[in-house]
Amino acid sequence: MFKAISALAMFSAALWICASPVQAGPKVDWGKINPSLKTATSSGSIKNCLDCHEDYIKSFARTKHALYFKKALGKSLAESCESCHGPTSAHLAEPDFDKKQSTTISFKTITPQQKNQICQQCHEKQVTLHWRGSTHEIANVSCDKCHYVMARKSKRRLSINEDSKKACFACHKDKRARMLRSAHMPLREGKMDCSSCHNPHGSLAPNLLKAATINETCYICHQEKRGPMLWEHAPVREDCSTCHDSHGSNHLSMLKMKPPYLCQACHSNTFHPSSLFDQGSTPRDLLGKACLNCHSRIHGSNHPSGTRFTR
Ligand code: HEC
Ligand code: HEC
Ligand code: HEC
Ligand code: HEC
Ligand code: HEC
Ligand code: HEC
Ligand code: HEC
Ligand code: HEC
Ligand code: HEC
Ligand code: HEC
């Protein structure tokens, strides 16, 4: 009976670990990062740290990591500390109150690559699968620029801010400006964020996009634009960003240019007048929604006689 129960327990524990999204990455060589840790070993009990670091221990204990370390990895709270800060026996023997030669791993002094390596011990797969070689990795951006792990600063994803966009704006200021333009997707209203379209951890697509191409990224939400249509408008199939600025613009529907100029960038020689200086052109052709007054099915048409996208 006992055997059966413990076998069951082991089986479900194994299931837990398999189901856990955390995958073991390469181990960190702590002595290489900080030579004073070369011979250090784990010091085991959290009691040893409480005297001096009670605040951090308490706030860390409320994060998702503390919970999962216990559940998925069977680690005590003190061992938890050591998975990111290295073995602590040397530190316990002589904490350096002058901070001249720290006997711990401090994220204030190590390189971005070392920080990322520490996190990647457990986060090699899933969302961070394409981290290596990604634009952010190459630009020396580290995990702690967007995540804070020592306390719960946000409800989701250990984000450094409640609003994950703020972390992005610290470096991508131009995008904040774009989002404030009159035509934009509901980012500033909080219904979307940068990671609706981007994977900041890296992807196989250009521009850290979530899906394989720009259009596939747009189709995640704008499925009705996917087609196929009876009559396709070539540039729509090719690239939504030919006409739209994904981050916001001051023209109708986030267009990059105002119609008719947008259309005239490609259609200069239509049979009907296309400039105010052409004879016979009327405001209806060129003002307001201009070409769109008539060519309203601009993304393609399913009407049998919709070849010109007028219906
Ligand atoms: C006697 C007090 C004392 C004890 C006990 C102690 N520490 Fe420290 N700890 C310090 C001091 C002082 C510093 C700052 C100087 C330094 O980095 O050595 C520090 C720094 C640290 C840092 C680096 C912080 C940073 O980023 O600058 C970590 C991590 C740390 N301790 C973890 C632990 C852990 C885990 C334990 C228990 C195993 C522990 N400490 C026990 C006093 C202590
Ligand atoms: C998941 C990795 C991780 C774990 C686990 C972890 N830490 Fe940290 N710790 C960090 C990072 C990253 C920072 C730097 C935070 C920052 O300022 O961005 C840090 C910072 C600190 C600091 C210094 C804060 C300061 O003043 O700058 C102390 C002290 C510390 N940790 C102690 C601990 C203790 C004690 C534990 C165990 C209860 C622990 N850490 C567990 C990653 C971790
Ligand atoms: C440029 C900012 C940024 C950097 C750098 C970054 N992250 Fe993230 N991370 C995010 C955002 C934003 C989310 C939330 C995505 C979402 O809501 O879908 C996230 C989510 C996650 C998640 C949760 C994924 C899930 O689906 O539950 C993990 C795990 C994670 N990041 C780990 C890391 C690790 C490890 C690193 C360093 C190698 C890192 N992140 C670097 C911004 C960043
Ligand atoms: C010892 C293994 C380990 C290390 C080291 C580690 N993590 Fe985690 N991390 C986990 C586990 C386990 C989870 C929970 C599994 C899950 O739900 O995705 C997790 C979850 C997360 C999440 C998602 C939290 C949420 O609310 O969904 C983020 C973000 C994250 N880790 C970032 C980091 C960062 C940044 C570092 C480095 C400072 C780091 N991790 C180091 C094991 C680790
Ligand atoms: C610490 C600074 C920093 C933070 C924070 C940051 N980035 Fe970046 N990001 C960069 C740098 C540097 C580059 C490369 C140079 C450039 O294109 O500006 C870059 C490039 C990018 C690119 C273009 C990638 C490519 O391959 O063309 C995207 C998309 C991007 N970041 C999205 C984000 C998102 C989304 C966030 C927030 C979750 C974010 N970034 C947070 C620094 C940062
Ligand atoms: C609706 C989808 C979408 C959202 C939301 C989005 N982006 Fe983008 N982003 C794109 C597309 C598509 C590209 C590539 C083509 C282009 O530049 O328009 C891109 C390109 C980028 C680039 C690289 C090229 C450049 O313009 O510098 C950066 C950096 C970037 N985005 C950052 C961000 C940040 C930061 C946020 C959040 C404020 C964000 N993006 C939100 C779709 C999006
Ligand atoms: C995560 C979902 C999501 C993704 C991905 C997405 N959109 Fe949107 N988009 C929305 C929402 C929500 C609205 C607002 C709809 C509304 O107000 O009815 C919107 C509105 C728009 C509008 C109309 C804006 C206006 O001012 O009227 C355009 C144009 C647009 N999106 C283009 C794109 C393009 C191009 C892409 C790909 C780069 C894209 N969207 C990707 C969710 C998304
Ligand atoms: C040839 C230029 C062009 C291309 C390419 C283009 N659009 Fe548009 N789009 C427009 C114009 C013009 C409007 C304004 C239509 C109106 O107000 O009648 C618009 C409006 C929109 C709107 C808001 C109104 C609506 O119809 O829902 C969305 C969403 C949208 N486009 C998504 C997309 C997506 C997704 C793609 C890529 C598959 C794309 N567009 C490619 C020109 C274009
Ligand atoms: C990036 C270039 C580009 C832009 C911008 C563009 N188009 Fe087109 N358009 C094309 C191409 C290419 C075709 C296909 C022409 C063909 O098959 O001969 C086309 C076809 C058409 C057709 C059907 C014509 C035919 O001969 O079948 C109409 C009508 C049209 N576009 C209207 C517009 C309007 C209105 C706008 C502005 C909202 C616009 N286009 C913006 C490239 C563009
Ligand atoms: C008053 C309505 C109206 C306006 C405004 C209008 N069109 Fe047209 N357009 C038409 C009609 C009707 C056709 C021809 C339909 C047919 O013969 O099947 C046409 C045909 C076209 C064609 C295909 C024929 C050709 O010459 O290649 C293009 C391209 C085109 N229009 C582009 C534009 C552009 C660009 C604008 C804005 C500068 C515009 N249209 C404004 C009604 C209009």
JSON list of N, CA, C and O and ligand atoms in Angstrom, two decimals, residues 20-22 64-65 68-69 72-73 75 83-84 107 115 118-123 143-144 147 149 155-158, ligand 4:
[
{"chain": "A", "resi": 20, "resn": "SER", "atom": "N", "xyz": [6.11, 21.26, -16.18]},
{"chain": "A", "resi": 20, "resn": "SER", "atom": "CA", "xyz": [6.64, 22.58, -15.89]},
{"chain": "A", "resi": 20, "resn": "SER", "atom": "C", "xyz": [7.37, 23.12, -17.10]},
{"chain": "A", "resi": 20, "resn": "SER", "atom": "O", "xyz": [8.16, 22.43, -17.72]},
{"chain": "A", "resi": 21, "resn": "PRO", "atom": "N", "xyz": [7.09, 24.38, -17.44]},
{"chain": "A", "resi": 21, "resn": "PRO", "atom": "CA", "xyz": [7.70, 24.95, -18.63]},
{"chain": "A", "resi": 21, "resn": "PRO", "atom": "C", "xyz": [9.20, 25.21, -18.45]},
{"chain": "A", "resi": 21, "resn": "PRO", "atom": "O", "xyz": [9.89, 25.54, -19.38]},
{"chain": "A", "resi": 22, "resn": "VAL", "atom": "N", "xyz": [9.71, 25.05, -17.24]},
{"chain": "A", "resi": 22, "resn": "VAL", "atom": "CA", "xyz": [11.11, 25.38, -17.01]},
{"chain": "A", "resi": 22, "resn": "VAL", "atom": "C", "xyz": [12.00, 24.24, -17.47]},
{"chain": "A", "resi": 22, "resn": "VAL", "atom": "O", "xyz": [11.82, 23.10, -17.10]},
{"chain": "A", "resi": 64, "resn": "LYS", "atom": "N", "xyz": [6.38, 34.67, -7.54]},
{"chain": "A", "resi": 64, "resn": "LYS", "atom": "CA", "xyz": [6.06, 33.41, -8.16]},
{"chain": "A", "resi": 64, "resn": "LYS", "atom": "C", "xyz": [7.25, 32.45, -8.09]},
{"chain": "A", "resi": 64, "resn": "LYS", "atom": "O", "xyz": [7.08, 31.25, -7.95]},
{"chain": "A", "resi": 65, "resn": "HIS", "atom": "N", "xyz": [8.45, 32.99, -8.19]},
{"chain": "A", "resi": 65, "resn": "HIS", "atom": "CA", "xyz": [9.63, 32.13, -8.11]},
{"chain": "A", "resi": 65, "resn": "HIS", "atom": "C", "xyz": [9.67, 31.34, -6.81]},
{"chain": "A", "resi": 65, "resn": "HIS", "atom": "O", "xyz": [9.87, 30.13, -6.83]},
{"chain": "A", "resi": 68, "resn": "TYR", "atom": "N", "xyz": [7.25, 28.53, -7.02]},
{"chain": "A", "resi": 68, "resn": "TYR", "atom": "CA", "xyz": [7.57, 27.47, -7.97]},
{"chain": "A", "resi": 68, "resn": "TYR", "atom": "C", "xyz": [8.85, 26.73, -7.63]},
{"chain": "A", "resi": 68, "resn": "TYR", "atom": "O", "xyz": [8.98, 25.56, -7.94]},
{"chain": "A", "resi": 69, "resn": "PHE", "atom": "N", "xyz": [9.78, 27.44, -7.02]},
{"chain": "A", "resi": 69, "resn": "PHE", "atom": "CA", "xyz": [11.01, 26.76, -6.64]},
{"chain": "A", "resi": 69, "resn": "PHE", "atom": "C", "xyz": [10.67, 25.63, -5.67]},
{"chain": "A", "resi": 69, "resn": "PHE", "atom": "O", "xyz": [11.23, 24.55, -5.73]},
{"chain": "A", "resi": 72, "resn": "ALA", "atom": "N", "xyz": [8.10, 23.04, -7.90]},
{"chain": "A", "resi": 72, "resn": "ALA", "atom": "CA", "xyz": [8.62, 22.34, -9.08]},
{"chain": "A", "resi": 72, "resn": "ALA", "atom": "C", "xyz": [10.03, 21.82, -8.86]},
{"chain": "A", "resi": 72, "resn": "ALA", "atom": "O", "xyz": [10.41, 20.80, -9.41]},
{"chain": "A", "resi": 73, "resn": "LEU", "atom": "N", "xyz": [10.81, 22.53, -8.07]},
{"chain": "A", "resi": 73, "resn": "LEU", "atom": "CA", "xyz": [12.21, 22.15, -7.94]},
{"chain": "A", "resi": 73, "resn": "LEU", "atom": "C", "xyz": [12.55, 21.60, -6.56]},
{"chain": "A", "resi": 73, "resn": "LEU", "atom": "O", "xyz": [13.67, 21.19, -6.30]},
{"chain": "A", "resi": 75, "resn": "LYS", "atom": "N", "xyz": [13.04, 23.21, -3.85]},
{"chain": "A", "resi": 75, "resn": "LYS", "atom": "CA", "xyz": [14.11, 23.98, -3.22]},
{"chain": "A", "resi": 75, "resn": "LYS", "atom": "C", "xyz": [13.60, 24.75, -2.01]},
{"chain": "A", "resi": 75, "resn": "LYS", "atom": "O", "xyz": [12.53, 25.36, -2.07]},
{"chain": "A", "resi": 83, "resn": "SER", "atom": "N", "xyz": [20.32, 29.86, -6.22]},
{"chain": "A", "resi": 83, "resn": "SER", "atom": "CA", "xyz": [20.21, 29.56, -7.65]},
{"chain": "A", "resi": 83, "resn": "SER", "atom": "C", "xyz": [20.51, 30.80, -8.50]},
{"chain": "A", "resi": 83, "resn": "SER", "atom": "O", "xyz": [20.86, 30.66, -9.67]},
{"chain": "A", "resi": 84, "resn": "CYS", "atom": "N", "xyz": [20.40, 31.99, -7.92]},
{"chain": "A", "resi": 84, "resn": "CYS", "atom": "CA", "xyz": [20.77, 33.19, -8.69]},
{"chain": "A", "resi": 84, "resn": "CYS", "atom": "C", "xyz": [21.99, 33.91, -8.13]},
{"chain": "A", "resi": 84, "resn": "CYS", "atom": "O", "xyz": [22.64, 34.67, -8.83]},
{"chain": "A", "resi": 107, "resn": "PHE", "atom": "N", "xyz": [24.09, 41.59, -8.76]},
{"chain": "A", "resi": 107, "resn": "PHE", "atom": "CA", "xyz": [23.67, 41.96, -10.11]},
{"chain": "A", "resi": 107, "resn": "PHE", "atom": "C", "xyz": [24.08, 43.38, -10.47]},
{"chain": "A", "resi": 107, "resn": "PHE", "atom": "O", "xyz": [23.91, 43.82, -11.60]},
{"chain": "A", "resi": 115, "resn": "LYS", "atom": "N", "xyz": [24.38, 37.95, -16.25]},
{"chain": "A", "resi": 115, "resn": "LYS", "atom": "CA", "xyz": [23.01, 37.98, -15.70]},
{"chain": "A", "resi": 115, "resn": "LYS", "atom": "C", "xyz": [22.11, 37.03, -16.48]},
{"chain": "A", "resi": 115, "resn": "LYS", "atom": "O", "xyz": [21.39, 36.21, -15.92]},
{"chain": "A", "resi": 118, "resn": "ILE", "atom": "N", "xyz": [22.62, 33.42, -15.86]},
{"chain": "A", "resi": 118, "resn": "ILE", "atom": "CA", "xyz": [22.06, 32.97, -14.58]},
{"chain": "A", "resi": 118, "resn": "ILE", "atom": "C", "xyz": [20.56, 32.65, -14.74]},
{"chain": "A", "resi": 118, "resn": "ILE", "atom": "O", "xyz": [20.09, 31.60, -14.32]},
{"chain": "A", "resi": 119, "resn": "CYS", "atom": "N", "xyz": [19.84, 33.52, -15.39]},
{"chain": "A", "resi": 119, "resn": "CYS", "atom": "CA", "xyz": [18.40, 33.27, -15.58]},
{"chain": "A", "resi": 119, "resn": "CYS", "atom": "C", "xyz": [18.18, 32.09, -16.52]},
{"chain": "A", "resi": 119, "resn": "CYS", "atom": "O", "xyz": [17.25, 31.32, -16.36]},
{"chain": "A", "resi": 120, "resn": "GLN", "atom": "N", "xyz": [19.06, 31.97, -17.50]},
{"chain": "A", "resi": 120, "resn": "GLN", "atom": "CA", "xyz": [18.86, 30.93, -18.50]},
{"chain": "A", "resi": 120, "resn": "GLN", "atom": "C", "xyz": [19.14, 29.53, -18.00]},
{"chain": "A", "resi": 120, "resn": "GLN", "atom": "O", "xyz": [18.86, 28.56, -18.70]},
{"chain": "A", "resi": 121, "resn": "GLN", "atom": "N", "xyz": [19.69, 29.42, -16.80]},
{"chain": "A", "resi": 121, "resn": "GLN", "atom": "CA", "xyz": [19.81, 28.07, -16.21]},
{"chain": "A", "resi": 121, "resn": "GLN", "atom": "C", "xyz": [18.46, 27.39, -16.28]},
{"chain": "A", "resi": 121, "resn": "GLN", "atom": "O", "xyz": [18.36, 26.19, -16.46]},
{"chain": "A", "resi": 122, "resn": "CYS", "atom": "N", "xyz": [17.40, 28.14, -16.07]},
{"chain": "A", "resi": 122, "resn": "CYS", "atom": "CA", "xyz": [16.05, 27.56, -16.07]},
{"chain": "A", "resi": 122, "resn": "CYS", "atom": "C", "xyz": [15.19, 28.05, -17.23]},
{"chain": "A", "resi": 122, "resn": "CYS", "atom": "O", "xyz": [14.13, 27.50, -17.48]},
{"chain": "A", "resi": 123, "resn": "HIS", "atom": "N", "xyz": [15.60, 29.12, -17.90]},
{"chain": "A", "resi": 123, "resn": "HIS", "atom": "CA", "xyz": [14.76, 29.68, -18.96]},
{"chain": "A", "resi": 123, "resn": "HIS", "atom": "C", "xyz": [15.46, 29.65, -20.31]},
{"chain": "A", "resi": 123, "resn": "HIS", "atom": "O", "xyz": [15.83, 30.67, -20.87]},
{"chain": "A", "resi": 143, "resn": "CYS", "atom": "N", "xyz": [17.95, 40.51, -18.75]},
{"chain": "A", "resi": 143, "resn": "CYS", "atom": "CA", "xyz": [16.61, 40.16, -18.24]},
{"chain": "A", "resi": 143, "resn": "CYS", "atom": "C", "xyz": [16.12, 41.19, -17.21]},
{"chain": "A", "resi": 143, "resn": "CYS", "atom": "O", "xyz": [14.95, 41.54, -17.16]},
{"chain": "A", "resi": 144, "resn": "ASP", "atom": "N", "xyz": [17.06, 41.68, -16.39]},
{"chain": "A", "resi": 144, "resn": "ASP", "atom": "CA", "xyz": [16.62, 42.56, -15.30]},
{"chain": "A", "resi": 144, "resn": "ASP", "atom": "C", "xyz": [16.28, 43.97, -15.75]},
{"chain": "A", "resi": 144, "resn": "ASP", "atom": "O", "xyz": [15.87, 44.79, -14.94]},
{"chain": "A", "resi": 147, "resn": "HIS", "atom": "N", "xyz": [12.47, 42.72, -16.06]},
{"chain": "A", "resi": 147, "resn": "HIS", "atom": "CA", "xyz": [11.91, 41.92, -14.97]},
{"chain": "A", "resi": 147, "resn": "HIS", "atom": "C", "xyz": [12.56, 42.28, -13.64]},
{"chain": "A", "resi": 147, "resn": "HIS", "atom": "O", "xyz": [13.75, 42.56, -13.58]},
{"chain": "A", "resi": 149, "resn": "VAL", "atom": "N", "xyz": [12.91, 40.51, -9.88]},
{"chain": "A", "resi": 149, "resn": "VAL", "atom": "CA", "xyz": [12.60, 39.21, -9.28]},
{"chain": "A", "resi": 149, "resn": "VAL", "atom": "C", "xyz": [12.62, 39.19, -7.75]},
{"chain": "A", "resi": 149, "resn": "VAL", "atom": "O", "xyz": [12.22, 38.21, -7.14]},
{"chain": "A", "resi": 155, "resn": "LYS", "atom": "N", "xyz": [1.48, 42.54, -11.19]},
{"chain": "A", "resi": 155, "resn": "LYS", "atom": "CA", "xyz": [0.64, 41.36, -11.04]},
{"chain": "A", "resi": 155, "resn": "LYS", "atom": "C", "xyz": [1.12, 40.23, -11.92]},
{"chain": "A", "resi": 155, "resn": "LYS", "atom": "O", "xyz": [1.02, 39.08, -11.58]},
{"chain": "A", "resi": 156, "resn": "ARG", "atom": "N", "xyz": [1.64, 40.58, -13.10]},
{"chain": "A", "resi": 156, "resn": "ARG", "atom": "CA", "xyz": [1.99, 39.55, -14.08]},
{"chain": "A", "resi": 156, "resn": "ARG", "atom": "C", "xyz": [3.48, 39.53, -14.41]},
{"chain": "A", "resi": 156, "resn": "ARG", "atom": "O", "xyz": [4.11, 40.57, -14.51]},
{"chain": "A", "resi": 157, "resn": "ARG", "atom": "N", "xyz": [3.98, 38.33, -14.64]},
{"chain": "A", "resi": 157, "resn": "ARG", "atom": "CA", "xyz": [5.26, 38.11, -15.30]},
{"chain": "A", "resi": 157, "resn": "ARG", "atom": "C", "xyz": [6.46, 38.78, -14.62]},
{"chain": "A", "resi": 157, "resn": "ARG", "atom": "O", "xyz": [7.41, 39.12, -15.30]},
{"chain": "A", "resi": 158, "resn": "LEU", "atom": "N", "xyz": [6.39, 39.01, -13.34]},
{"chain": "A", "resi": 158, "resn": "LEU", "atom": "CA", "xyz": [7.51, 39.63, -12.64]},
{"chain": "A", "resi": 158, "resn": "LEU", "atom": "C", "xyz": [8.01, 40.86, -13.39]},
{"chain": "A", "resi": 158, "resn": "LEU", "atom": "O", "xyz": [9.21, 41.15, -13.45]},
{"chain": "B", "resi": 4, "resn": "HEC", "atom": "C1", "xyz": [16.26, 27.75, -10.57]},
{"chain": "B", "resi": 4, "resn": "HEC", "atom": "C2", "xyz": [15.46, 27.99, -11.73]},
{"chain": "B", "resi": 4, "resn": "HEC", "atom": "C3", "xyz": [15.14, 29.43, -12.10]},
{"chain": "B", "resi": 4, "resn": "HEC", "atom": "C4", "xyz": [16.01, 30.49, -12.25]},
{"chain": "B", "resi": 4, "resn": "HEC", "atom": "C5", "xyz": [17.51, 30.53, -12.01]},
{"chain": "B", "resi": 4, "resn": "HEC", "atom": "C6", "xyz": [15.20, 31.61, -12.72]},
{"chain": "B", "resi": 4, "resn": "HEC", "atom": "N1", "xyz": [13.88, 31.22, -12.86]},
{"chain": "B", "resi": 4, "resn": "HEC", "atom": "FE1", "xyz": [12.35, 32.34, -13.53]},
{"chain": "B", "resi": 4, "resn": "HEC", "atom": "N2", "xyz": [11.04, 30.82, -13.22]},
{"chain": "B", "resi": 4, "resn": "HEC", "atom": "C7", "xyz": [11.38, 29.58, -12.72]},
{"chain": "B", "resi": 4, "resn": "HEC", "atom": "C8", "xyz": [10.16, 28.79, -12.52]},
{"chain": "B", "resi": 4, "resn": "HEC", "atom": "C9", "xyz": [10.11, 27.36, -11.99]},
{"chain": "B", "resi": 4, "resn": "HEC", "atom": "C10", "xyz": [9.08, 29.63, -12.93]},
{"chain": "B", "resi": 4, "resn": "HEC", "atom": "C11", "xyz": [7.61, 29.28, -12.93]},
{"chain": "B", "resi": 4, "resn": "HEC", "atom": "C12", "xyz": [7.23, 28.49, -14.10]},
{"chain": "B", "resi": 4, "resn": "HEC", "atom": "C13", "xyz": [6.26, 29.17, -14.95]},
{"chain": "B", "resi": 4, "resn": "HEC", "atom": "O1", "xyz": [5.10, 29.30, -14.59]},
{"chain": "B", "resi": 4, "resn": "HEC", "atom": "O2", "xyz": [6.65, 29.63, -16.05]},
{"chain": "B", "resi": 4, "resn": "HEC", "atom": "C14", "xyz": [9.66, 30.88, -13.36]},
{"chain": "B", "resi": 4, "resn": "HEC", "atom": "C15", "xyz": [8.93, 31.94, -13.83]},
{"chain": "B", "resi": 4, "resn": "HEC", "atom": "C16", "xyz": [9.48, 33.14, -14.28]},
{"chain": "B", "resi": 4, "resn": "HEC", "atom": "C17", "xyz": [8.73, 34.24, -14.87]},
{"chain": "B", "resi": 4, "resn": "HEC", "atom": "C18", "xyz": [7.23, 34.26, -15.12]},
{"chain": "B", "resi": 4, "resn": "HEC", "atom": "C19", "xyz": [6.52, 34.68, -13.88]},
{"chain": "B", "resi": 4, "resn": "HEC", "atom": "C20", "xyz": [5.03, 34.75, -14.06]},
{"chain": "B", "resi": 4, "resn": "HEC", "atom": "O3", "xyz": [4.40, 35.49, -13.30]},
{"chain": "B", "resi": 4, "resn": "HEC", "atom": "O4", "xyz": [4.49, 34.09, -14.97]},
{"chain": "B", "resi": 4, "resn": "HEC", "atom": "C21", "xyz": [9.63, 35.21, -15.19]},
{"chain": "B", "resi": 4, "resn": "HEC", "atom": "C22", "xyz": [9.32, 36.55, -15.81]},
{"chain": "B", "resi": 4, "resn": "HEC", "atom": "C23", "xyz": [10.93, 34.75, -14.79]},
{"chain": "B", "resi": 4, "resn": "HEC", "atom": "N3", "xyz": [10.81, 33.48, -14.25]},
{"chain": "B", "resi": 4, "resn": "HEC", "atom": "C24", "xyz": [12.09, 35.48, -14.94]},
{"chain": "B", "resi": 4, "resn": "HEC", "atom": "C25", "xyz": [13.34, 35.09, -14.44]},
{"chain": "B", "resi": 4, "resn": "HEC", "atom": "C26", "xyz": [14.51, 35.93, -14.42]},
{"chain": "B", "resi": 4, "resn": "HEC", "atom": "C27", "xyz": [14.55, 37.35, -14.97]},
{"chain": "B", "resi": 4, "resn": "HEC", "atom": "C28", "xyz": [15.51, 35.21, -13.88]},
{"chain": "B", "resi": 4, "resn": "HEC", "atom": "C29", "xyz": [16.93, 35.66, -13.60]},
{"chain": "B", "resi": 4, "resn": "HEC", "atom": "C30", "xyz": [17.11, 36.83, -12.75]},
{"chain": "B", "resi": 4, "resn": "HEC", "atom": "C31", "xyz": [14.98, 33.90, -13.54]},
{"chain": "B", "resi": 4, "resn": "HEC", "atom": "N4", "xyz": [13.65, 33.87, -13.90]},
{"chain": "B", "resi": 4, "resn": "HEC", "atom": "C32", "xyz": [15.71, 32.85, -12.99]},
{"chain": "B", "resi": 4, "resn": "HEC", "atom": "C33", "xyz": [12.66, 29.13, -12.47]},
{"chain": "B", "resi": 4, "resn": "HEC", "atom": "C34", "xyz": [13.81, 29.90, -12.49]}
]
